[in-house]
Amino acid sequence: MNKKERLDAIMEIMRRYKYVTVKFLTEELHYSTATINRDLNSLMRQKLITRSYGGAELLETKSIPLMFRYHKMKAEKNRIAKKAAEFINDGDTIFIDGSTTAQYIGQHLFNKKNITVITNNIYLVSFLSENGIDAVCLGGKISEPPNMLCSSETIENLSHYTADKFFFSTVGINEYGDIVSSDLYFLMHRIMAKNSAEQFFLLDHGKTHCKAPKILFSLDEISHFISDFALPENITDKFPDTTFITV
């Protein structure tokens, strides 16, 4: 396969998955990491993709399969989640949504006592249970393989629970600072927020100026905004009752 054929093959994969890791491309195309990186840099110079640590994303897209979202902004997501976990007290009942960002909170709960986690994330329920933390799976049908659940059954089960705190992430925020969402988890997030005393929105800098059309929350509907970047003051000043935390 010559360079042009490799580039065409990479673009075909990119159009299918929107975001891929270098490791995935090396395994799919049977070329070295160095060769794949050179090809990705060539596509980036053509303004067909953007590069991130360990991967690449097709330009003008935000629809990335769950299997690849786990690899995006891993260090940033973990840092944000660690800060979020500091707000969890012994005895709390908490909602954690199925997002890849909020999932990282599970790694920072081992020093907490008598907490209960309610989530639509199959992996998180298993991980926490294996480590002695009470976890409730909301059930229902799989919405995004392999671990996310969301269906009418999920929503029905959720309606029976309340929580002290709700931790979540979405596709991002728009240019006005509104939290935007896909249709898939819109109702679930609304109910989790309504049924919790405090709401914690977790966001990395790769999710700004998002074009998703559906506004999930205004920033005055959440208690805390935790991110790895600072929102401009012309936005934060409008929401004096929301705590903005930069890690």
XYZ file of N, CA, C and O in Angstrom, residues 61-161:
404
model
N -16.780 17.396 13.522
C -17.657 16.346 14.042
C -17.546 16.277 15.548
O -16.499 16.524 16.110
N -18.650 15.955 16.192
C -18.641 15.743 17.630
C -19.223 14.381 17.988
O -19.375 14.053 19.142
N -19.570 13.590 16.982
C -20.183 12.295 17.242
C -19.117 11.212 17.227
O -18.764 10.681 16.184
N -18.561 10.908 18.395
C -17.451 9.971 18.511
C -17.919 8.746 19.276
O -18.503 8.863 20.352
N -17.694 7.546 18.748
C -18.124 6.345 19.456
C -17.536 6.252 20.854
O -16.405 6.673 21.108
N -18.305 5.645 21.762
C -17.886 5.526 23.151
C -16.531 4.858 23.279
O -15.699 5.270 24.094
N -16.272 3.824 22.486
C -15.022 3.079 22.597
C -13.795 3.963 22.391
O -12.715 3.677 22.909
N -13.957 5.057 21.647
C -12.835 5.959 21.420
C -12.850 7.157 22.363
O -11.801 7.747 22.638
N -14.020 7.520 22.873
C -14.086 8.662 23.794
C -13.281 8.402 25.062
O -12.781 9.335 25.688
N -13.143 7.124 25.442
C -12.351 6.801 26.624
C -10.889 7.236 26.461
O -10.190 7.458 27.447
N -10.425 7.343 25.235
C -9.023 7.668 24.995
C -8.771 9.177 24.861
O -7.618 9.593 24.827
N -9.823 9.965 24.778
C -9.656 11.407 24.583
C -9.488 12.124 25.921
O -10.226 11.878 26.864
N -8.502 13.005 26.000
C -8.298 13.881 27.163
C -8.239 13.092 28.475
O -8.802 13.500 29.490
N -7.555 11.959 28.477
C -7.561 11.086 29.655
C -7.001 11.796 30.888
O -7.594 11.719 31.972
N -5.888 12.468 30.752
C -5.278 13.140 31.906
C -6.178 14.256 32.418
O -6.357 14.424 33.633
N -6.764 15.018 31.497
C -7.637 16.125 31.894
C -8.890 15.610 32.595
O -9.321 16.149 33.625
N -9.489 14.561 32.028
C -10.702 13.989 32.632
C -10.414 13.470 34.045
O -11.214 13.663 34.963
N -9.286 12.825 34.217
C -8.946 12.287 35.532
C -8.722 13.405 36.544
O -9.145 13.296 37.702
N -8.082 14.478 36.097
C -7.836 15.624 36.985
C -9.157 16.267 37.419
O -9.354 16.616 38.585
N -10.061 16.427 36.469
C -11.378 17.007 36.760
C -12.151 16.102 37.713
O -12.767 16.565 38.682
N -12.124 14.798 37.455
C -12.849 13.845 38.292
C -12.289 13.804 39.711
O -13.047 13.670 40.682
N -10.987 13.901 39.839
C -10.362 13.901 41.174
C -10.853 15.089 41.989
O -11.168 14.955 43.187
N -10.923 16.244 41.361
C -11.440 17.428 42.049
C -12.912 17.232 42.419
O -13.342 17.583 43.527
N -13.697 16.670 41.498
C -15.117 16.439 41.771
C -15.299 15.533 42.981
O -16.182 15.758 43.824
N -14.455 14.504 43.100
C -14.575 13.545 44.204
C -14.341 14.190 45.561
O -14.825 13.683 46.586
N -13.631 15.324 45.588
C -13.394 16.014 46.852
C -14.685 16.531 47.475
O -14.748 16.791 48.685
N -15.730 16.680 46.667
C -17.005 17.200 47.165
C -17.915 16.088 47.697
O -19.007 16.365 48.199
N -17.482 14.842 47.571
C -18.291 13.717 48.032
C -17.949 13.422 49.491
O -16.786 13.203 49.835
N -18.968 13.435 50.334
C -18.777 13.216 51.766
C -19.199 11.806 52.161
O -20.004 11.163 51.480
N -18.679 11.342 53.281
C -19.101 10.052 53.832
C -20.617 10.061 54.007
O -21.196 11.041 54.484
N -21.241 8.964 53.602
C -22.683 8.850 53.757
C -23.496 9.390 52.595
O -24.726 9.239 52.578
N -22.859 9.997 51.604
C -23.585 10.574 50.466
C -24.174 9.490 49.560
O -23.585 8.412 49.376
N -25.311 9.811 48.973
C -25.839 9.072 47.829
C -25.659 9.960 46.614
O -26.061 11.131 46.630
N -25.039 9.429 45.561
C -24.711 10.274 44.413
C -25.148 9.626 43.101
O -25.135 8.408 42.955
N -25.569 10.479 42.177
C -25.755 10.076 40.792
C -24.445 10.323 40.052
O -23.856 11.406 40.164
N -23.986 9.356 39.274
C -22.896 9.556 38.322
C -23.403 9.087 36.973
O -23.817 7.936 36.826
N -23.414 9.961 35.990
C -23.908 9.557 34.673
C -22.894 8.648 33.985
O -21.811 8.384 34.509
N -23.248 8.166 32.803
C -22.405 7.202 32.113
C -21.265 7.795 31.321
O -20.557 7.070 30.621
N -21.040 9.102 31.415
C -20.016 9.756 30.596
C -18.619 9.255 30.942
O -18.340 8.836 32.068
N -17.730 9.327 29.958
C -16.359 8.873 30.183
C -15.641 9.758 31.193
O -14.755 9.291 31.904
N -16.009 11.040 31.269
C -15.387 11.934 32.248
C -15.808 11.559 33.660
O -14.966 11.376 34.550
N -17.112 11.437 33.885
C -17.607 11.131 35.228
C -17.166 9.745 35.690
O -17.019 9.508 36.897
N -16.943 8.837 34.765
C -16.509 7.490 35.140
C -15.220 7.519 35.944
O -15.006 6.678 36.825
N -14.345 8.484 35.658
C -13.069 8.571 36.363
C -13.250 8.838 37.858
O -12.340 8.578 38.655
N -14.403 9.362 38.265
C -14.639 9.611 39.685
C -14.504 8.317 40.485
O -14.042 8.320 41.628
N -14.888 7.201 39.879
C -14.830 5.920 40.571
C -13.467 5.590 41.134
O -13.354 4.904 42.169
N -12.412 6.073 40.499
C -11.053 5.785 40.953
C -10.664 6.578 42.194
O -9.618 6.323 42.794
N -11.502 7.544 42.577
C -11.147 8.435 43.688
C -12.137 8.337 44.848
O -12.283 9.283 45.625
N -12.785 7.192 44.982
C -13.811 7.026 46.011
C -13.416 6.068 47.131
O -14.190 5.855 48.057
N -12.219 5.514 47.075
C -11.869 4.440 48.004
C -11.686 4.916 49.443
O -11.705 4.105 50.369
N -11.503 6.208 49.651
C -11.386 6.727 51.018
C -12.717 7.223 51.568
O -12.775 7.776 52.666
N -13.804 7.032 50.812
C -15.133 7.455 51.249
C -15.828 6.303 51.983
O -15.652 5.137 51.642
N -16.645 6.653 52.966
C -17.328 5.633 53.756
C -18.845 5.738 53.576
O -19.403 6.829 53.556
N -19.474 4.583 53.441
C -20.936 4.484 53.408
C -21.579 5.334 52.315
O -22.623 5.951 52.515
N -20.950 5.380 51.151
C -21.561 6.099 50.041
C -22.292 5.112 49.129
O -21.989 3.917 49.109
N -23.264 5.631 48.394
C -23.994 4.841 47.410
C -23.939 5.570 46.079
O -24.232 6.766 46.005
N -23.549 4.861 45.039
C -23.463 5.428 43.693
C -24.582 4.836 42.840
O -24.743 3.617 42.772
N -25.345 5.706 42.183
C -26.415 5.293 41.276
C -26.017 5.749 39.881
O -25.754 6.937 39.659
N -25.974 4.831 38.916
C -25.436 5.169 37.601
C -26.048 4.317 36.498
O -26.590 3.237 36.753
N -25.918 4.814 35.270
C -26.319 4.043 34.085
C -25.102 3.449 33.381
O -25.192 3.020 32.235
N -23.961 3.415 34.073
C -22.704 2.928 33.518
C -22.421 1.520 34.062
O -22.101 1.357 35.237
N -22.552 0.509 33.210
C -22.365 -0.886 33.630
C -20.953 -1.112 34.179
O -20.762 -1.757 35.211
N -19.946 -0.586 33.476
C -18.568 -0.777 33.921
C -18.362 -0.195 35.318
O -17.738 -0.822 36.183
N -18.889 1.002 35.550
C -18.684 1.665 36.839
C -19.331 0.880 37.969
O -18.753 0.750 39.057
N -20.530 0.355 37.751
C -21.193 -0.462 38.768
C -20.329 -1.664 39.129
O -20.128 -1.980 40.311
N -19.802 -2.351 38.139
C -18.973 -3.524 38.377
C -17.682 -3.154 39.110
O -17.301 -3.807 40.092
N -17.031 -2.082 38.657
C -15.771 -1.632 39.248
C -15.957 -1.267 40.721
O -15.173 -1.684 41.587
N -16.994 -0.491 41.012
C -17.221 -0.061 42.391
C -17.610 -1.241 43.275
O -17.130 -1.362 44.414
N -18.472 -2.117 42.772
C -18.906 -3.272 43.558
C -17.735 -4.169 43.915
O -17.639 -4.686 45.037
N -16.840 -4.374 42.963
C -15.668 -5.210 43.214
C -14.750 -4.601 44.265
O -13.953 -5.309 44.887
N -14.869 -3.294 44.465
C -14.013 -2.597 45.427
C -14.774 -2.196 46.696
O -14.344 -1.302 47.432
N -15.906 -2.845 46.941
C -16.595 -2.682 48.206
C -17.431 -1.431 48.348
O -17.787 -1.049 49.473
N -17.771 -0.777 47.243
C -18.600 0.428 47.285
C -19.993 0.082 46.785
O -20.146 -0.546 45.734
N -21.011 0.481 47.526
C -22.390 0.209 47.128
C -22.703 0.927 45.813
O -22.517 2.144 45.709
N -23.176 0.178 44.825
C -23.477 0.758 43.511
C -24.794 0.191 43.000
O -25.043 -1.016 43.099
N -25.609 1.065 42.458
C -26.910 0.692 41.915
C -26.894 0.917 40.411
O -26.590 2.023 39.938
N -27.203 -0.129 39.651
C -27.299 -0.012 38.192
C -28.743 0.303 37.827
O -29.666 -0.398 38.248
N -28.944 1.350 37.034
C -30.291 1.778 36.680
C -30.976 0.842 35.691
O -32.186 0.908 35.510
N -30.213 -0.001 35.033
C -30.822 -0.998 34.153
C -31.340 -0.406 32.853
O -31.072 0.738 32.504
N -32.096 -1.217 32.123
C -32.594 -0.800 30.818
C -31.730 -1.324 29.696
O -30.836 -2.159 29.896
N -31.973 -0.821 28.503
C -31.260 -1.283 27.320
C -29.971 -0.500 27.104
O -29.860 0.664 27.478
N -29.008 -1.164 26.462
C -27.738 -0.504 26.140
C -27.978 0.550 25.066
O -28.530 0.269 24.008
N -27.539 1.772 25.362
C -27.683 2.875 24.410
C -26.409 3.102 23.603
O -26.465 3.501 22.442
N -25.271 2.858 24.234
C -23.972 2.957 23.551
C -23.100 1.805 24.055
O -22.721 1.790 25.231
N -22.817 0.845 23.190
C -21.952 -0.273 23.608
C -20.562 0.251 23.985
O -20.094 1.221 23.393
N -19.888 -0.365 24.953
C -20.353 -1.571 25.643
C -21.011 -1.308 26.987
O -21.551 -2.225 27.582
N -20.964 -0.059 27.505
C -21.273 0.122 28.926
C -22.431 1.050 29.269
O -22.856 1.080 30.425
N -22.921 1.851 28.325
C -23.919 2.854 28.685
C -25.333 2.352 28.481
O -25.657 1.763 27.443
N -26.179 2.625 29.486
C -27.585 2.238 29.453
C -28.465 3.482 29.403
O -28.219 4.451 30.123
N -29.488 3.454 28.571
C -30.500 4.500 28.620
C -31.689 4.077 27.761
O -31.564 3.901 26.549
N -32.826 3.895 28.415
C -34.058 3.505 27.741
C -35.210 3.898 28.650
O -35.004 4.463 29.731
N -36.431 3.580 28.239
C -37.582 3.907 29.076
C -37.491 3.219 30.431
O -37.903 3.770 31.459
N -36.928 2.000 30.459
C -36.749 1.289 31.720
C -35.756 2.019 32.630
O -35.960 2.096 33.843
N -34.692 2.543 32.033
C -33.704 3.307 32.794
C -34.352 4.511 33.456
O -34.144 4.786 34.649
N -35.134 5.243 32.677
C -35.799 6.442 33.184
C -36.798 6.097 34.284
O -36.890 6.782 35.310
N -37.552 5.028 34.083
C -38.528 4.611 35.090
C -37.827 4.255 36.398
O -38.254 4.674 37.490
N -36.745 3.503 36.332
C -36.007 3.148 37.540
C -35.422 4.390 38.221
O -35.462 4.516 39.447
N -34.888 5.295 37.418
C -34.279 6.517 37.947
C -35.279 7.343 38.741
O -34.924 7.969 39.756
N -36.515 7.374 38.312
C -37.527 8.230 38.941
C -37.774 7.876 40.403
O -38.344 8.672 41.154
N -37.329 6.696 40.835
C -37.555 6.257 42.213
C -36.418 6.653 43.155
O -36.486 6.360 44.357
N -35.363 7.301 42.628
C -34.203 7.621 43.451
C -34.019 9.129 43.609
O -34.366 9.909 42.721
